[in-house]
């Protein structure tokens, strides 16, 4: 990758989902490094088609990447690291909850949704990032109010989304480069250092089965290793995780 992430930023007032806008503009106005930002989304998405509520005040963006098609598993996780680093810079000691949640004191403050797309002969990953920066939690739908928080709610600070994005993108560039190098084992360790799921007792519902046990590590390919109740090591690559 030669162009810095965010050299070109496409700004919108309202979109359905910045990930969808980035996909629509691929190869035309959007290339590797382009960032799509919106003030609000009317159909923001999380994983498995769940909704990401996106009122004005939050940061909603999608970064266009063109990684090697192998190893996107780790990229989908480590894309959350710059969010945590930026939140910490703005005094919120957030952590990652495997795979893609950004949490503070068990409340969700952000999330990442990476989607792979083939366009002509090229492969892209759209890394969508949502952060509750200047969101008043009581403006979120009732169903998520108790499990959500924001920078504003935690610190009283109204920050500049532009500065937050700039800070995040600088770190994202390092993380992205590392994810494409043979330093992936180091990167997986750095992810684990920011991930509060490690060493916890968890239950993960995967498409095939439910695994219960202790989360012990994240592999360089992005799988979570769980030592289950019979002492076996199980690797899960997808699923909904609950801390027990
Ligand atoms: P998992 O832990 O498996 O990722 P999840 O419930 O966090 O499960 P996601 O798809 O990651 O599911 O995220 C979408 C969920 O996040 C929604 O179902 C909703 O509960 C919650 N959510 C949606 N918008 C917000 C928001 N702005 N702030 C905090 N939480 C939100
Ligand atoms: C999650 O927790 O499941 C991930 C939420 C990701 C939300 C961001 S907001 C910008 C981008 N556009 C979307 O529709 N989703 C991501």
XYZ file of C-alpha atoms and ligand atoms in Angstrom:
291
model
C 0.000 0.000 0.000
C 1.522 3.305 -1.093
C -1.225 5.845 -0.419
C -1.750 6.755 3.246
C -5.114 5.754 4.695
C -7.428 8.746 4.591
C -5.455 10.720 1.980
C -8.828 10.918 0.314
C -11.880 11.307 2.549
C -15.368 11.263 1.009
C -17.831 12.972 3.335
C -21.604 12.529 3.360
C -24.396 13.893 5.476
C -26.620 10.790 5.630
C -26.129 7.385 4.007
C -27.724 3.976 4.476
C -24.398 2.446 5.532
C -20.895 3.804 4.878
C -19.838 0.225 4.035
C -22.442 0.118 1.258
C -21.449 3.570 -0.039
C -17.785 2.494 -0.117
C -18.757 -0.658 -2.060
C -20.798 1.361 -4.565
C -17.892 3.738 -5.190
C -15.193 1.037 -5.471
C -12.914 1.420 -8.457
C -14.589 4.728 -9.280
C -14.153 7.307 -6.500
C -13.022 4.805 -3.876
C -9.631 3.068 -3.964
C -7.343 1.538 -1.385
C -6.892 4.130 1.347
C -10.117 6.038 0.624
C -12.275 6.660 3.680
C -16.042 7.204 3.507
C -17.459 9.195 6.444
C -21.083 10.066 7.223
C -22.687 12.262 9.869
C -25.371 9.614 10.350
C -26.539 6.323 8.888
C -30.118 5.256 8.396
C -29.311 1.561 7.981
C -25.995 1.050 9.812
C -25.144 -2.646 10.154
C -23.316 -4.847 12.612
C -22.450 -8.500 12.104
C -25.042 -11.025 11.000
C -27.329 -8.261 9.731
C -27.853 -6.719 13.170
C -28.477 -2.981 13.315
C -25.864 -0.384 14.275
C -27.804 2.649 15.498
C -26.143 5.738 14.102
C -27.564 9.025 15.404
C -25.755 12.325 14.659
C -22.739 12.923 16.891
C -21.168 9.493 16.424
C -18.314 8.607 14.103
C -19.307 6.369 11.190
C -16.655 5.541 8.615
C -15.435 2.868 6.225
C -11.823 2.399 5.188
C -11.143 0.795 1.794
C -8.317 -1.745 1.940
C -6.926 -4.157 -0.604
C -5.230 -6.899 1.411
C -4.014 -10.340 0.383
C -7.105 -12.485 0.312
C -5.621 -14.967 2.777
C -5.315 -13.753 6.395
C -8.355 -11.482 6.431
C -9.425 -13.239 9.635
C -6.849 -11.360 11.694
C -7.524 -8.082 9.863
C -11.187 -8.243 10.921
C -10.072 -8.309 14.554
C -7.136 -5.931 14.570
C -9.182 -3.219 12.829
C -10.619 -2.610 16.320
C -7.192 -1.819 17.817
C -6.951 1.765 16.457
C -10.417 2.449 17.886
C -9.290 1.361 21.354
C -6.052 3.345 21.085
C -7.933 6.504 20.064
C -10.510 6.069 22.847
C -7.677 5.715 25.359
C -6.086 8.882 23.979
C -9.397 10.622 24.740
C -9.374 9.172 28.302
C -11.744 6.223 27.878
C -9.892 3.040 28.859
C -11.754 0.853 26.386
C -10.934 -2.774 25.538
C -11.802 -5.201 22.756
C -14.346 -7.971 23.189
C -13.593 -10.739 20.701
C -14.284 -10.576 17.860
C -15.359 -7.052 16.920
C -16.791 -5.107 19.847
C -15.191 -2.147 21.559
C -16.331 -1.967 25.163
C -15.900 0.120 28.288
C -16.984 -1.417 31.610
C -19.001 -4.064 29.748
C -20.889 -1.472 27.738
C -20.501 -1.206 24.012
C -18.921 2.039 22.806
C -17.923 1.006 19.270
C -17.692 -1.800 16.788
C -16.014 -2.889 13.585
C -17.505 -4.657 10.588
C -15.045 -5.877 7.918
C -16.539 -7.100 4.661
C -14.659 -8.686 1.733
C -15.622 -7.687 -1.818
C -14.453 -8.879 -5.236
C -14.604 -6.156 -7.866
C -13.331 -6.920 -11.361
C -9.990 -8.672 -10.742
C -9.316 -7.058 -7.393
C -10.137 -8.038 -3.812
C -11.035 -5.401 -1.238
C -11.925 -5.314 2.423
C -14.223 -2.547 3.594
C -13.407 -1.917 7.248
C -16.462 -0.206 8.760
C -15.982 1.511 12.097
C -18.664 2.960 14.349
C -17.823 4.837 17.559
C -20.230 6.438 20.007
C -18.222 9.606 20.412
C -20.621 12.537 20.940
C -23.719 10.354 21.181
C -26.173 11.002 24.015
C -27.002 7.465 25.152
C -30.623 8.410 25.774
C -30.908 9.162 22.038
C -30.217 5.476 21.281
C -33.166 3.078 21.044
C -34.304 1.723 24.374
C -33.242 -1.843 23.542
C -29.520 -0.908 23.588
C -29.481 1.911 26.147
C -28.522 -0.283 29.085
C -25.699 -1.998 27.194
C -24.280 1.055 25.404
C -22.115 4.007 26.342
C -20.326 6.898 24.635
C -17.285 9.127 25.114
C -19.636 11.977 25.969
C -21.454 9.910 28.611
C -18.194 8.717 30.183
C -16.142 11.915 30.132
C -18.525 14.806 29.482
C -16.202 15.759 26.614
C -17.506 16.724 23.204
C -14.590 15.746 20.970
C -13.807 16.523 17.356
C -14.739 13.504 15.216
C -12.303 14.784 12.626
C -9.363 14.704 15.063
C -10.472 11.328 16.389
C -10.588 9.925 12.844
C -7.167 11.346 11.993
C -5.634 9.810 15.128
C -7.295 6.464 14.460
C -6.208 6.315 10.811
C -2.528 6.869 11.664
C -2.634 3.860 13.941
C -4.747 1.834 11.509
C -2.062 2.248 8.874
C 0.552 0.591 11.121
C -1.828 -2.192 12.086
C -2.832 -2.797 8.461
C 0.794 -2.990 7.302
C 1.617 -5.427 10.108
C -1.384 -7.577 9.162
C 0.079 -7.901 5.659
C 3.595 -8.761 6.863
C 5.039 -11.815 8.537
C 4.715 -10.052 11.899
C 1.178 -11.391 12.312
C 2.082 -13.344 15.445
C 3.314 -10.098 17.063
C 0.128 -8.335 15.970
C -2.045 -11.108 17.435
C -0.195 -10.592 20.759
C -0.830 -6.851 20.604
C -4.511 -7.582 19.960
C -4.580 -9.869 23.012
C -3.047 -7.134 25.173
C -6.052 -4.911 24.366
C -8.626 -7.717 24.539
C -10.484 -8.179 27.814
C -11.938 -11.524 26.654
C -8.632 -13.314 27.230
C -8.510 -15.325 30.511
C -12.285 -14.999 30.998
C -14.778 -17.833 31.156
C -16.889 -17.574 28.037
C -19.606 -19.212 26.007
C -19.410 -18.931 22.226
C -22.361 -19.871 20.056
C -20.855 -20.835 16.680
C -22.961 -21.784 13.636
C -22.215 -25.448 14.457
C -22.257 -25.657 18.259
C -21.848 -23.893 21.578
C -18.433 -23.955 23.256
C -17.937 -23.168 26.945
C -14.603 -22.718 28.657
C -11.742 -20.285 29.235
C -10.557 -18.005 26.419
C -6.787 -18.396 26.330
C -5.453 -16.792 23.167
C -6.044 -15.405 19.684
C -4.117 -17.104 16.879
C -2.310 -15.222 14.063
C -5.229 -16.192 11.820
C -7.747 -14.558 14.159
C -9.288 -17.620 15.827
C -10.113 -17.528 19.518
C -8.697 -20.511 21.407
C -10.901 -21.824 24.192
C -9.890 -24.500 26.669
C -13.202 -26.241 27.178
C -14.481 -27.876 30.334
C -12.956 -31.227 29.402
C -9.526 -29.611 28.892
C -9.615 -29.691 25.069
C -8.395 -26.764 22.971
C -11.082 -25.531 20.607
C -10.510 -22.827 17.968
C -13.516 -20.700 17.036
C -13.472 -18.363 14.043
C -17.005 -16.997 14.208
C -19.779 -16.807 16.738
C -21.474 -14.722 19.407
C -19.541 -14.577 22.638
C -20.929 -14.178 26.122
C -18.747 -13.631 29.178
C -19.898 -16.046 31.909
P -21.368 -10.128 19.209
O -20.802 -10.005 20.598
O -21.519 -11.491 18.751
O -20.610 -9.258 18.235
P -23.452 -8.153 19.342
O -24.777 -8.200 20.008
O -22.438 -7.193 19.874
O -22.870 -9.602 19.306
P -23.000 -7.050 16.750
O -23.506 -7.480 15.427
O -21.518 -7.068 16.986
O -23.764 -7.885 17.845
O -23.468 -5.543 16.989
C -24.783 -5.147 16.776
C -25.486 -4.971 18.131
O -24.917 -3.845 18.810
C -26.936 -4.642 17.966
O -27.703 -5.818 17.919
C -27.238 -3.820 19.227
O -27.504 -4.665 20.315
C -25.915 -3.135 19.532
N -25.867 -1.741 19.070
C -26.384 -1.219 17.938
N -26.091 0.086 17.811
C -25.364 0.413 18.901
C -24.749 1.606 19.331
N -24.777 2.750 18.631
N -24.063 1.551 20.505
C -23.962 0.427 21.230
N -24.534 -0.728 20.868
C -25.219 -0.753 19.706
C -20.671 -4.391 15.355
O -20.498 -4.126 16.528
O -21.287 -5.394 14.979
C -20.048 -3.583 14.290
C -20.699 -2.274 14.093
C -20.046 -1.565 12.933
C -20.704 -0.253 12.650
C -19.986 0.518 11.576
S -20.591 2.176 11.434
C -19.734 2.398 9.951
C -19.887 1.103 9.167
N -21.128 1.092 8.426
C -21.965 0.149 8.847
O -23.098 -0.054 8.377
N -21.423 -0.546 9.838
C -20.084 -0.060 10.159
